[in-house]
PDB file of C-alpha atoms and ligand atoms in Angstrom:
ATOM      1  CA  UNK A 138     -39.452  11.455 -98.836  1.00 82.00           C
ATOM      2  CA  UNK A 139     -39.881   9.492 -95.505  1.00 91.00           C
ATOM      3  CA  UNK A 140     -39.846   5.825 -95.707  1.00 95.00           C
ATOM      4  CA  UNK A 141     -43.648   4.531 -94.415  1.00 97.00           C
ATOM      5  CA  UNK A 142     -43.556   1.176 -92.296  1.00 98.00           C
ATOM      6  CA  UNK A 143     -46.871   0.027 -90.847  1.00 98.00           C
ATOM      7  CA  UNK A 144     -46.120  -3.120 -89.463  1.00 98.00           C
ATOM      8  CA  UNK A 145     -43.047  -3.786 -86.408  1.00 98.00           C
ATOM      9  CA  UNK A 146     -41.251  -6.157 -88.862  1.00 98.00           C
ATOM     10  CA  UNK A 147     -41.095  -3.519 -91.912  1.00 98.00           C
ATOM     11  CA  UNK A 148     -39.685  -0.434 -89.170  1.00 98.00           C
ATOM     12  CA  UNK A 149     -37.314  -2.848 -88.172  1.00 98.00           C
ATOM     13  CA  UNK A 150     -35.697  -3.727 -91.787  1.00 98.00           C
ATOM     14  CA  UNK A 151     -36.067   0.020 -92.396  1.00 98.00           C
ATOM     15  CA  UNK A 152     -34.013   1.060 -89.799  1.00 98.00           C
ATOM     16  CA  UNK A 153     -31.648  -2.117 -90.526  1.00 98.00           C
ATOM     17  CA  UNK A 154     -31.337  -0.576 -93.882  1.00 97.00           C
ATOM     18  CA  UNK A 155     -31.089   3.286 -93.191  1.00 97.00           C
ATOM     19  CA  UNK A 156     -28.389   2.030 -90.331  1.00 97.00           C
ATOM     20  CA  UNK A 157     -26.626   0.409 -93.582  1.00 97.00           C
ATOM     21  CA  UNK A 158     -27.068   3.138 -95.616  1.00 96.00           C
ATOM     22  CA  UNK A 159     -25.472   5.381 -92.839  1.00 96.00           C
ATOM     23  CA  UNK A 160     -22.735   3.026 -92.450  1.00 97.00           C
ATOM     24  CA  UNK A 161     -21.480   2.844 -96.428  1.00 96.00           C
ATOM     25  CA  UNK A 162     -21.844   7.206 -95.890  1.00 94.00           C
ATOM     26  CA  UNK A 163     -18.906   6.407 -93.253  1.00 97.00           C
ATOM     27  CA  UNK A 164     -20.829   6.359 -90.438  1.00 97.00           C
ATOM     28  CA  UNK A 165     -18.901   3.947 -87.926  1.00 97.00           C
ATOM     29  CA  UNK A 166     -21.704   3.950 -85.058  1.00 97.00           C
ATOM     30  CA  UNK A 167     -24.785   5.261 -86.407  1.00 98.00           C
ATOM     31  CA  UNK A 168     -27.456   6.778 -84.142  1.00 98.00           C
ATOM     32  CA  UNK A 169     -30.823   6.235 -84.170  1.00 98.00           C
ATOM     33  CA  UNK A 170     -33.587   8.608 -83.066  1.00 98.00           C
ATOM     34  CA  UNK A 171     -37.619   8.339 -81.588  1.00 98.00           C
ATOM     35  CA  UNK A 172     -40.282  10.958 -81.965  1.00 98.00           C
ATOM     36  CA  UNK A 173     -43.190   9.881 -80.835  1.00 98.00           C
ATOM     37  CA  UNK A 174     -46.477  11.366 -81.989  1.00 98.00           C
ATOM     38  CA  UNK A 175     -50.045  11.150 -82.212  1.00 97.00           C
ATOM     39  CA  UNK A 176     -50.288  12.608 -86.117  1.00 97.00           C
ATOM     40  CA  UNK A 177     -51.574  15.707 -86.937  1.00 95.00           C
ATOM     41  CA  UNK A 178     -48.483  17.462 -87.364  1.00 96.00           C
ATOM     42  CA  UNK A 179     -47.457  20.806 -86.246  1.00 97.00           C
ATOM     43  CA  UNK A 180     -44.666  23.045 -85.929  1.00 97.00           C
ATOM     44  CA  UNK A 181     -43.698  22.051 -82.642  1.00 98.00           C
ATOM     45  CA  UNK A 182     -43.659  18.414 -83.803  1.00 98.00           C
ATOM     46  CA  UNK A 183     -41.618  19.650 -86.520  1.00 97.00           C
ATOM     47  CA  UNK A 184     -38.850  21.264 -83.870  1.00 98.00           C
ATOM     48  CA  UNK A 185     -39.120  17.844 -83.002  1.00 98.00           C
ATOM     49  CA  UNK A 186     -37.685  16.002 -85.781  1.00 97.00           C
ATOM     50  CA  UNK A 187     -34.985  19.063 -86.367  1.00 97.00           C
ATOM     51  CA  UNK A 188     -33.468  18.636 -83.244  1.00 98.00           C
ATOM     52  CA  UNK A 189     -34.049  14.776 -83.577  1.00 98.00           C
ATOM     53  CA  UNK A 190     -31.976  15.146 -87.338  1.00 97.00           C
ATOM     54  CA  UNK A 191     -28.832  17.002 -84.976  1.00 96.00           C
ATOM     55  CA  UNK A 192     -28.996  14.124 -82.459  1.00 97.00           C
ATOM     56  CA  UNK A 193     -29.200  10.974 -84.919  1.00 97.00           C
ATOM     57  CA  UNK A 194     -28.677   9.847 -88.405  1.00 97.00           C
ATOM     58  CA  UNK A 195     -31.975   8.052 -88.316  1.00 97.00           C
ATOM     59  CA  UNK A 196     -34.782   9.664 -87.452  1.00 98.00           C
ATOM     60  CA  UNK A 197     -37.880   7.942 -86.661  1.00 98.00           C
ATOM     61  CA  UNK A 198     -41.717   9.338 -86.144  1.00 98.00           C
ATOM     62  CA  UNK A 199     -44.131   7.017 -85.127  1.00 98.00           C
ATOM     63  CA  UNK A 200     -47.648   8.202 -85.707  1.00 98.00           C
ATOM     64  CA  UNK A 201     -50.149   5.834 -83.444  1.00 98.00           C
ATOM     65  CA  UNK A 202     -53.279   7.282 -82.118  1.00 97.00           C
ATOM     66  CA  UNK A 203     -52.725   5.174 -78.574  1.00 97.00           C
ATOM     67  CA  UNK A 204     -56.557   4.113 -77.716  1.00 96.00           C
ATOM     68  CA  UNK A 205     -54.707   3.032 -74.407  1.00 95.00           C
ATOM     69  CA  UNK A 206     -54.204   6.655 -73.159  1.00 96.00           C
ATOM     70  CA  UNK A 207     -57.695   7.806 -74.116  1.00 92.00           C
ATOM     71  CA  UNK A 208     -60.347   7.681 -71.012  1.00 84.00           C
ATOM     72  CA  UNK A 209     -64.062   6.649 -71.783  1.00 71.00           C
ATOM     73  CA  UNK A 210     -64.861  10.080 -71.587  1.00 63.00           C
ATOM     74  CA  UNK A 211     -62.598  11.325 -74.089  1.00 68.00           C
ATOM     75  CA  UNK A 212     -63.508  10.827 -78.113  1.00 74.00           C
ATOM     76  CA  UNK A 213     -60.912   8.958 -79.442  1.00 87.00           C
ATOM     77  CA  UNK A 214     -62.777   8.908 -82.746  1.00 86.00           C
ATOM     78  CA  UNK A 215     -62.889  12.625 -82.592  1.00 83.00           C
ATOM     79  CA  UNK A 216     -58.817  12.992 -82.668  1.00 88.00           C
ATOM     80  CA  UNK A 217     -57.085  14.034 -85.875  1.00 88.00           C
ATOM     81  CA  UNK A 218     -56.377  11.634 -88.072  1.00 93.00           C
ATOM     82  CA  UNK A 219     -54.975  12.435 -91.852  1.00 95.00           C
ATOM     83  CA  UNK A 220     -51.681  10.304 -92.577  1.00 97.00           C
ATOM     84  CA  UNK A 221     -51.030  11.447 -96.209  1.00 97.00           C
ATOM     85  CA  UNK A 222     -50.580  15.541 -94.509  1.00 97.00           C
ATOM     86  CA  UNK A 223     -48.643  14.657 -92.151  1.00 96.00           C
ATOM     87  CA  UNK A 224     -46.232  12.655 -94.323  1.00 96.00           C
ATOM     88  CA  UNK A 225     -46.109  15.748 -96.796  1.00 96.00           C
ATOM     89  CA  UNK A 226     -45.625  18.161 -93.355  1.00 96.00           C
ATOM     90  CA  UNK A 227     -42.739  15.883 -92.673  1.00 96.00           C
ATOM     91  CA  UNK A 228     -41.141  15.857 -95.908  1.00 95.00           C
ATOM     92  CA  UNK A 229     -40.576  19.929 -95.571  1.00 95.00           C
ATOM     93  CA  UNK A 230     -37.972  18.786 -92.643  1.00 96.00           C
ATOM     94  CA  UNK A 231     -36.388  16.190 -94.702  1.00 91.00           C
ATOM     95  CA  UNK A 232     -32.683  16.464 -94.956  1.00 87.00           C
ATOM     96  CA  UNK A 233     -30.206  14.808 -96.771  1.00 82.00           C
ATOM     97  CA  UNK A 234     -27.766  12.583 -94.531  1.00 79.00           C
ATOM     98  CA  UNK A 235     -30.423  12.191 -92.360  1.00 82.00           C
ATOM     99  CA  UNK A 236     -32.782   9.244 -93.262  1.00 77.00           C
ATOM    100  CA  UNK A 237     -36.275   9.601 -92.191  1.00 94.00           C
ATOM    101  CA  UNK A 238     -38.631   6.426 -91.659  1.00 98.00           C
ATOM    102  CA  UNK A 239     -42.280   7.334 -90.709  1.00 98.00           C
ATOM    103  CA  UNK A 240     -44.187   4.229 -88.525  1.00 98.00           C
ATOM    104  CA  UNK A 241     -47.392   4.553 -88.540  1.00 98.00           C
ATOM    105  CA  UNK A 242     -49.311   1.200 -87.018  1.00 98.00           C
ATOM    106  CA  UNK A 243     -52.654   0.034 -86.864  1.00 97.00           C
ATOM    107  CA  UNK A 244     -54.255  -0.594 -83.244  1.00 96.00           C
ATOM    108  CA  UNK A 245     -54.075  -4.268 -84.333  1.00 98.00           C
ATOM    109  CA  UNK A 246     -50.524  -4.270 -84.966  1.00 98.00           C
ATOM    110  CA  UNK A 247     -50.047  -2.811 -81.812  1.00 98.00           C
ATOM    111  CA  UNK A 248     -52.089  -4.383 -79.808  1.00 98.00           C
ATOM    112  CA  UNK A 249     -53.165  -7.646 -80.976  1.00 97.00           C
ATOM    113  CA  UNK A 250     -54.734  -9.083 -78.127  1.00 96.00           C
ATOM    114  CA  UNK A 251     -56.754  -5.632 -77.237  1.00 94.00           C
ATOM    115  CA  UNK A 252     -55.665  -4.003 -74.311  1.00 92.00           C
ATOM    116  CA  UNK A 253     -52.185  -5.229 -73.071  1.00 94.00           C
ATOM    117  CA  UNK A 254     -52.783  -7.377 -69.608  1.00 95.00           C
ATOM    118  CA  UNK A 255     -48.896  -6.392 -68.712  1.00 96.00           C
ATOM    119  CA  UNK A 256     -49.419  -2.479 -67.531  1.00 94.00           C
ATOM    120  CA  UNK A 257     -47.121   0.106 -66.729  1.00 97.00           C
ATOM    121  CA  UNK A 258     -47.727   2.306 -63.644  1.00 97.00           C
ATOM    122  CA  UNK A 259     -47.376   6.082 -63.645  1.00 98.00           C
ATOM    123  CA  UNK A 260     -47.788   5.781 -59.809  1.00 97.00           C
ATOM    124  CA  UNK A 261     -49.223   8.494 -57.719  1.00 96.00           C
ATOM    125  CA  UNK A 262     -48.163  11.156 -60.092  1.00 97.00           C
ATOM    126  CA  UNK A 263     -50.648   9.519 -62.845  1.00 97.00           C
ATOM    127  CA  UNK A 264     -53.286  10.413 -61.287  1.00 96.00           C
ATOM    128  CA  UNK A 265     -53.016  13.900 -60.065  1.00 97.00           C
ATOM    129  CA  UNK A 266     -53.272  16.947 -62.536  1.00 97.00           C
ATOM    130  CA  UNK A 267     -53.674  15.817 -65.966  1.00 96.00           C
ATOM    131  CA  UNK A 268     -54.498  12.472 -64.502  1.00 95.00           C
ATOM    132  CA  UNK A 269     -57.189  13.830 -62.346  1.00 93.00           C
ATOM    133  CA  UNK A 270     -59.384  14.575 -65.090  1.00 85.00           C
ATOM    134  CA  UNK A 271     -58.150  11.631 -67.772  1.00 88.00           C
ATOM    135  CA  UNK A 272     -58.021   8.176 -65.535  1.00 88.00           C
ATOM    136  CA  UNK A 273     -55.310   6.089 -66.943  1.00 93.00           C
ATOM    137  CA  UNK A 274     -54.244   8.226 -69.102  1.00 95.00           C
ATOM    138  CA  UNK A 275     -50.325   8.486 -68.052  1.00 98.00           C
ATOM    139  CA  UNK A 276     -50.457   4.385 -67.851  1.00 98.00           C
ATOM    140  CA  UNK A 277     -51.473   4.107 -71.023  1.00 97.00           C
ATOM    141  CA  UNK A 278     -48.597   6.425 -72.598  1.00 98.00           C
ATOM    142  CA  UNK A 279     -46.268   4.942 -70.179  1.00 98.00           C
ATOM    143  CA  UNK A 280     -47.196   1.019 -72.159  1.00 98.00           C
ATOM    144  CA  UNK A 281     -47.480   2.353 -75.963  1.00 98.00           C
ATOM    145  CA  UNK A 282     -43.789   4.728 -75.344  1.00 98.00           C
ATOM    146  CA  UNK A 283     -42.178   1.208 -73.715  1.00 98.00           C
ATOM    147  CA  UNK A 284     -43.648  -0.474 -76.683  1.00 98.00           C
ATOM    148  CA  UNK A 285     -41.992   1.566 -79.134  1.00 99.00           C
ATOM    149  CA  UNK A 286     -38.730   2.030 -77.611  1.00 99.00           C
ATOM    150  CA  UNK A 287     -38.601  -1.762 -77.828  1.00 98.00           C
ATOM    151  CA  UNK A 288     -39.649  -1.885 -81.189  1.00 98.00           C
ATOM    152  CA  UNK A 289     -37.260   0.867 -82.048  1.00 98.00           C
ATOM    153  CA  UNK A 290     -34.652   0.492 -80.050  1.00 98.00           C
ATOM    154  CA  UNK A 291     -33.377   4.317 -80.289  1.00 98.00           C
ATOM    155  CA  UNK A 292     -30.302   5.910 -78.976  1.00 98.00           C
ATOM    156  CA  UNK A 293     -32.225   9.013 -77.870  1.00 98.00           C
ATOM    157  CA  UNK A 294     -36.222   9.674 -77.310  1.00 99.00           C
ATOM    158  CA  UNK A 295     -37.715  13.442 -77.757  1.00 98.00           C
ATOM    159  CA  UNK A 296     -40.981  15.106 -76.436  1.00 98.00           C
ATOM    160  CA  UNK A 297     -42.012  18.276 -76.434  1.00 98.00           C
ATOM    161  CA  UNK A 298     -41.625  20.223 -73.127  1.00 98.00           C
ATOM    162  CA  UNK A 299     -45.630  21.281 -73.344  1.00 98.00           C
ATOM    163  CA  UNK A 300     -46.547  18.013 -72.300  1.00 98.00           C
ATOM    164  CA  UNK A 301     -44.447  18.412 -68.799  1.00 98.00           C
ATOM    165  CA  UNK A 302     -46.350  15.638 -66.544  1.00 98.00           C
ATOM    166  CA  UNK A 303     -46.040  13.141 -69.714  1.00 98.00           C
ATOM    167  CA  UNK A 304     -41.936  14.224 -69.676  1.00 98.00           C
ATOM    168  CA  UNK A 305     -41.983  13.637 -65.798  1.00 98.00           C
ATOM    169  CA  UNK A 306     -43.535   9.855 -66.065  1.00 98.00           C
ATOM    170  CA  UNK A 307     -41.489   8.950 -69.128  1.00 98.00           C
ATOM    171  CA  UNK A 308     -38.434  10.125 -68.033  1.00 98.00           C
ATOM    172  CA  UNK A 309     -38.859   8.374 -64.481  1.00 98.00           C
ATOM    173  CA  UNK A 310     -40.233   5.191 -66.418  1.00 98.00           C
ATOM    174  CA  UNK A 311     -36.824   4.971 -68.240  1.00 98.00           C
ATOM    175  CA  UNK A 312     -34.626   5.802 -64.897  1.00 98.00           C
ATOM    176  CA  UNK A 313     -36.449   2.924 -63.071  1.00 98.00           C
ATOM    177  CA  UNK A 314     -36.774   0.724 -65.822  1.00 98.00           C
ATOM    178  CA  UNK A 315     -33.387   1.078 -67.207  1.00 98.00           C
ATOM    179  CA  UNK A 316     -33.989   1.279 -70.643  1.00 98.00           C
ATOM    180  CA  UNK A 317     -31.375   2.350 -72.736  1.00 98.00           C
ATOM    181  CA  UNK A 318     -32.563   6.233 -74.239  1.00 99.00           C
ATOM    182  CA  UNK A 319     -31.846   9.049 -73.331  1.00 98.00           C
ATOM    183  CA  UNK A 320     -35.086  11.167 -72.988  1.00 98.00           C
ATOM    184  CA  UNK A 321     -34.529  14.692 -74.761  1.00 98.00           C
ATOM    185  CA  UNK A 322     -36.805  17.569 -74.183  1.00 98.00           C
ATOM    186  CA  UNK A 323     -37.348  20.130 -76.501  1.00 98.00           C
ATOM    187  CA  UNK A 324     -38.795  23.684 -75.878  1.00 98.00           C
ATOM    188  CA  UNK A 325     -42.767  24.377 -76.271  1.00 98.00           C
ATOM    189  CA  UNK A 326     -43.369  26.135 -79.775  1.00 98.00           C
ATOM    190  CA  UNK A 327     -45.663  29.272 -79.462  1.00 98.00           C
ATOM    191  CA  UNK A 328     -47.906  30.947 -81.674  1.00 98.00           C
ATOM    192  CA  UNK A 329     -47.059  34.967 -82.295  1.00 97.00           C
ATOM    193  CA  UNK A 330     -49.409  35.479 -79.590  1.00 96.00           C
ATOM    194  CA  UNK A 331     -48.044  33.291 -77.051  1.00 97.00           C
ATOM    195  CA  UNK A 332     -50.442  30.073 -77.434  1.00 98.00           C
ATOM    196  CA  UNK A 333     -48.574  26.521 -77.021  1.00 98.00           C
ATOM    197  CA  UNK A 334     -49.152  24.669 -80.295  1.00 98.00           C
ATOM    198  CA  UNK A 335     -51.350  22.089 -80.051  1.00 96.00           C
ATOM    199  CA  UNK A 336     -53.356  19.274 -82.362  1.00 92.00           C
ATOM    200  CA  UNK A 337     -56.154  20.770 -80.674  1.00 92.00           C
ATOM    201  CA  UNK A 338     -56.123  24.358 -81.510  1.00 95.00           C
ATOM    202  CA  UNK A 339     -57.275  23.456 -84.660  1.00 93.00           C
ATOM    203  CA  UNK A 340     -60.706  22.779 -83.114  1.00 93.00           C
ATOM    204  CA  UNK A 341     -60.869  26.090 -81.717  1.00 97.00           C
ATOM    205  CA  UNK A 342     -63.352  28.428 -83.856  1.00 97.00           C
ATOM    206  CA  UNK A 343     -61.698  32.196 -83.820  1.00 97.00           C
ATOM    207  CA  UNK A 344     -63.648  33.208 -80.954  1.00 97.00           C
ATOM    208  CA  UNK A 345     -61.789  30.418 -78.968  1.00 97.00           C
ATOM    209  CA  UNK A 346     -58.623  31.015 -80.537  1.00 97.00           C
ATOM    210  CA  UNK A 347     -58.305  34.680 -79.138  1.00 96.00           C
ATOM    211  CA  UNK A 348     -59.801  33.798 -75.763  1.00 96.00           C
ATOM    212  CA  UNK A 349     -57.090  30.597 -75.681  1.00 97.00           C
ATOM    213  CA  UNK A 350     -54.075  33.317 -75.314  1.00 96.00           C
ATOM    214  CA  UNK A 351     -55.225  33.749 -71.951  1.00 96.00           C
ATOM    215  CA  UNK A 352     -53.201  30.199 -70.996  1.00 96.00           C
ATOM    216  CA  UNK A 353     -50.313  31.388 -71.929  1.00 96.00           C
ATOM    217  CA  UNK A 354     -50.604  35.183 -70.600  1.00 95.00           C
ATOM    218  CA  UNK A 355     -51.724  33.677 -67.197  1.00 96.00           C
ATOM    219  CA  UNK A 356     -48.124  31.786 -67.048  1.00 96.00           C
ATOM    220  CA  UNK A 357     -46.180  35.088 -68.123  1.00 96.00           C
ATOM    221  CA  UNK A 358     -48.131  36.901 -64.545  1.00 96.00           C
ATOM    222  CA  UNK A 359     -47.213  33.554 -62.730  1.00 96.00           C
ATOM    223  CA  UNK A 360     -43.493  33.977 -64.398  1.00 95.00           C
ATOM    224  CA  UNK A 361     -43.091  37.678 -63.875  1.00 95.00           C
ATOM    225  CA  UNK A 362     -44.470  37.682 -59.825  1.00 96.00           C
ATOM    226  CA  UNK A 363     -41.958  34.486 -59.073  1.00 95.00           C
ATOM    227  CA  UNK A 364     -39.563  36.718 -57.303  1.00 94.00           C
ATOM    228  CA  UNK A 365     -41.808  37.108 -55.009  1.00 94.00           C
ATOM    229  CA  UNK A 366     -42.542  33.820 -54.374  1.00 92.00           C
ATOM    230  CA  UNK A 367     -45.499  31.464 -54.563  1.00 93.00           C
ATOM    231  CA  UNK A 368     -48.441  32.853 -52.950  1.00 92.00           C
ATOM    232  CA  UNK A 369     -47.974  35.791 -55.666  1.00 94.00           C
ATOM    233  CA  UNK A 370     -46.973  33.742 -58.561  1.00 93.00           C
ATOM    234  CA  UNK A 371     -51.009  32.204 -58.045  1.00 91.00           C
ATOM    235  CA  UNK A 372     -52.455  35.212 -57.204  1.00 92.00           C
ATOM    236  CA  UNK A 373     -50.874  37.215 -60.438  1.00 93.00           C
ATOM    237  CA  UNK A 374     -51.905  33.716 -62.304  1.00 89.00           C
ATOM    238  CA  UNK A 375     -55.544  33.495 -61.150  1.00 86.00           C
ATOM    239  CA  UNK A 376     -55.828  37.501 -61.958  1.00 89.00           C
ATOM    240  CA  UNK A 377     -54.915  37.208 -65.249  1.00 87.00           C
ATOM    241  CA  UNK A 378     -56.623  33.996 -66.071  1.00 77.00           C
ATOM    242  CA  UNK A 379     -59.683  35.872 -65.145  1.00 73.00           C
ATOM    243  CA  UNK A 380     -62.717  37.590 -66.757  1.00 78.00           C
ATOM    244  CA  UNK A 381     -62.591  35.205 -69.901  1.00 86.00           C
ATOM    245  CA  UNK A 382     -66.302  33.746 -70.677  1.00 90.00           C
ATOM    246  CA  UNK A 383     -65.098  31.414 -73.084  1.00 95.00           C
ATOM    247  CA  UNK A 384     -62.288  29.877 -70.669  1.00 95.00           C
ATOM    248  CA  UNK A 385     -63.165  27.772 -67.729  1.00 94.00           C
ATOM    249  CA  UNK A 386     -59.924  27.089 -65.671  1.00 93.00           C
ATOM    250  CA  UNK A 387     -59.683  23.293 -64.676  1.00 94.00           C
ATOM    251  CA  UNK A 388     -56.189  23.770 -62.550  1.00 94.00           C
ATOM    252  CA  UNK A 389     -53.471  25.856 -61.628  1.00 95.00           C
ATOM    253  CA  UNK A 390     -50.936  24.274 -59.897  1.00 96.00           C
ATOM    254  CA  UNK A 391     -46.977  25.025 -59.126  1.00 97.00           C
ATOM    255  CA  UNK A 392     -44.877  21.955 -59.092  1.00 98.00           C
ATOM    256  CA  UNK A 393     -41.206  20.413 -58.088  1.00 97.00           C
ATOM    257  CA  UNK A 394     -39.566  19.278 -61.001  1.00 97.00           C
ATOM    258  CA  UNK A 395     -37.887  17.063 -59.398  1.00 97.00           C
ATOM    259  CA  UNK A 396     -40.817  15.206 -57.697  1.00 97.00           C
ATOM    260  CA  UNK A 397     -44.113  16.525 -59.708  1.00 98.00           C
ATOM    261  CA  UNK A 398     -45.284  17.663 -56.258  1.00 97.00           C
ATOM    262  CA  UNK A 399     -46.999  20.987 -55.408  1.00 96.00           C
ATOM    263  CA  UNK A 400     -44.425  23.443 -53.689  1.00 96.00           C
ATOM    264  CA  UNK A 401     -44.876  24.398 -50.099  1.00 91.00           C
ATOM    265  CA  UNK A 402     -44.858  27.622 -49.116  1.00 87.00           C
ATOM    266  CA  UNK A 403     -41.510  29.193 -48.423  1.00 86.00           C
ATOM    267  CA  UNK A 404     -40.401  27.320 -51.306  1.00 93.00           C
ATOM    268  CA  UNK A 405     -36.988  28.433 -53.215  1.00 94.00           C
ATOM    269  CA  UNK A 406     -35.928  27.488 -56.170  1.00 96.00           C
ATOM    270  CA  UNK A 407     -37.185  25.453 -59.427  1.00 97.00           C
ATOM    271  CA  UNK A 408     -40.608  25.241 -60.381  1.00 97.00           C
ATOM    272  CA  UNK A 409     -43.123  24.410 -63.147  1.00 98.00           C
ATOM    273  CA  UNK A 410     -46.456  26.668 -63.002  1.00 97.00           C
ATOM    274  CA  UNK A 411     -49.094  24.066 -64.910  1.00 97.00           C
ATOM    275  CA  UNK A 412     -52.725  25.690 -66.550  1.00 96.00           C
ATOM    276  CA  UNK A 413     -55.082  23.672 -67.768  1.00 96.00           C
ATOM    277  CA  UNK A 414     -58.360  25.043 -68.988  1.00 96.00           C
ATOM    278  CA  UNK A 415     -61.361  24.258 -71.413  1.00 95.00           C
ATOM    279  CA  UNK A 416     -61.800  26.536 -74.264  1.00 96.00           C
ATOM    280  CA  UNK A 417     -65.366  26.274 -75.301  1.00 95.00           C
ATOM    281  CA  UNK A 418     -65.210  22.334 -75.599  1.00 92.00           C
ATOM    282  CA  UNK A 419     -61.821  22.117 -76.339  1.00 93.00           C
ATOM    283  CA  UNK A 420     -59.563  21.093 -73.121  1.00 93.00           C
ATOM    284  CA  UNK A 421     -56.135  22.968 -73.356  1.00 96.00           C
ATOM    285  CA  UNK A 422     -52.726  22.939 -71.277  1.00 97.00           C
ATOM    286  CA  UNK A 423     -49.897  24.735 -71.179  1.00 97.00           C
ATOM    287  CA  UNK A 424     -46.596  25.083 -68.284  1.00 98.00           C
ATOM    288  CA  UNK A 425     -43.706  27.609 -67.723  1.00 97.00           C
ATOM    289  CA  UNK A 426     -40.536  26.529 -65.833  1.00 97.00           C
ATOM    290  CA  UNK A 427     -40.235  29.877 -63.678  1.00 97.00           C
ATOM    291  CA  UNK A 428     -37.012  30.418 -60.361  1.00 96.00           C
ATOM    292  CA  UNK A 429     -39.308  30.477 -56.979  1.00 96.00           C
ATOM    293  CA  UNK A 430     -38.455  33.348 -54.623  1.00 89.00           C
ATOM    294  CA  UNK A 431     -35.325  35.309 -56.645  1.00 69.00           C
TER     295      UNK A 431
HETATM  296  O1  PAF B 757     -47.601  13.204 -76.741  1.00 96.73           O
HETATM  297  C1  PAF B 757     -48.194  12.411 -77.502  1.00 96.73           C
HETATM  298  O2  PAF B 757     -48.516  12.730 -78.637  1.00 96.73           O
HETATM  299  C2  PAF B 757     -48.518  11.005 -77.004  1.00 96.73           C
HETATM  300  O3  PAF B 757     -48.852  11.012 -75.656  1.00 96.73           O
HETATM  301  C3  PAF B 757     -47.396  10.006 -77.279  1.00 96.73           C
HETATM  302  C4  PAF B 757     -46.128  10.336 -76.508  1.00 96.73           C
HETATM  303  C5  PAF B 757     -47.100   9.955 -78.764  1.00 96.73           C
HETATM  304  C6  PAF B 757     -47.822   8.594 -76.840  1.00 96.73           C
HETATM  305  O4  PAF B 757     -48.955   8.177 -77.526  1.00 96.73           O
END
């Protein structure tokens, strides 16, 4: 059963005391890991927390619906909120040797003074893609992730892979920063039928849910044309992401890992094809690392 801390003070005795705990199992150094989430709990948090358990000997989640990364347009009353399921989700993943503390804040604990006047800066990269459409949205994960790796000080950090623009401005925020994590990034968890998991799929009626597979069959066309470079990785994409009523494309965009940037053409190597699209109302995304030009 994970141990539940809702206040900084109580995570930090927790992991004092899980730390201890580890320490009288023999543990000379013991390690301390972050999963951050928003709550309602899926598999692919779950892979998560697995790969956090092989990394650390104290694992914590953090479950804070950030009203900082939430634009005015965006409901943040409508997001998933249930704390009791996704304690029970968490406890099928608990594992002994491995203590598990679950943090789960209020806004005001957070954020006592509303909004934080100190801000960090995605930069540029903030603003395109995901940013585009949700202003703010990367600064405000950038403050509530600094916030919690300073509350919980852990050796290593994981997010899911899904999420690729949010890995990009976290990972650069520690590099330039120099905070002390390392970032680890774990694999996107698919349904059967190819769709990303998501806390959102859940507010997909069936309908939705079969025309939503087209996300993740548009990124196998843009995967399997790559040999051929990137002019055919968007024109297999765009062919196969078309002819779906239910799906309006918002972008399609092949990107640098290294930079976040749109490839030129005649580019060789790396990439990360991006999809976002709205499913009825329900905005999805989804990203396949794919080798440009063979
Ligand atoms: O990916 C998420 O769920 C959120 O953006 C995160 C990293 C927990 C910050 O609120």
């Amino acid at each position: 059963m994970p141990t539940l801390a809702v206040t900084i003070a109580e995570v930090r005795a927790a992991i004092a005391a899980a730390k201890e705990d580890a320490r009288d199992r023999g543990v000379a150094e013991p390690l301390v890991a972050l999963v951050p989430t928003m709550g309602a709990l899926h598999r692919g948090h779950l892979a998560l927390v697995e790969r956090a358990q092989q990394l650390a000997d104290v694992v914590v989640v953090s479950v804070f619906v950030n009203p900082l990364q939430f634009s005015e347009a965006e409901d943040l009353e409508r997001y998933p909120r249930d704390l009791e399921t996704d304690l029970a989700t968490l406890e099928t993943v608990d594992r002994p040797g491995s203590t598990s503390i679950v943090f789960a804040p209020s806004a005001a604990e957070m954020y006592p003074d509303g909004k934080t006047q100190t801000k960090v800066s995605a930069g540029a990269i903030g603003n395109s893609l995901e940013g585009r459409s949700r202003a703010g949205h990367f600064d405000g994960v950038l403050v509530v992730v600094d916030k919690l790796l300073n509350i919980v000080q852990p050796d290593s950090v994981l997010f899911g892979q899904k999420d690729a623009q949010q890995v990009f401005v976290v990972s650069r925020m520690v590099r330039d920063l120099n905070i002390p994590v390392t970032v680890e990034v774990v694999e996107t968890v698919r349904e059967d039928d190819g769709l990303a998991l998501s806390s959102r799929n859940r507010f997909l009626d069936e309908r939705e849910r079969l025309a939503a597979r087209v996300l993740s069959r548009t990124l196998e066309a843009a995967e399997s044309a790559a040999v051929s470079g990137i002019d055919a990785v968007i024109a297999a994409a765009q062919s196969a992401g078309m002819g779906e009523p239910l799906v309006s494309l918002e972008y399609l965009s092949v990107v640098n890992p290294a930079t976040f940037l749109p490839v030129d053409d005649g580019y060789h190597g790396r990439a990360i094809v991006l999809v976002a699209a709205r499913v009825g109302n329900t905005r999805l995304i989804d990203n396949e690392a794919v080798y440009l030009g063979g």
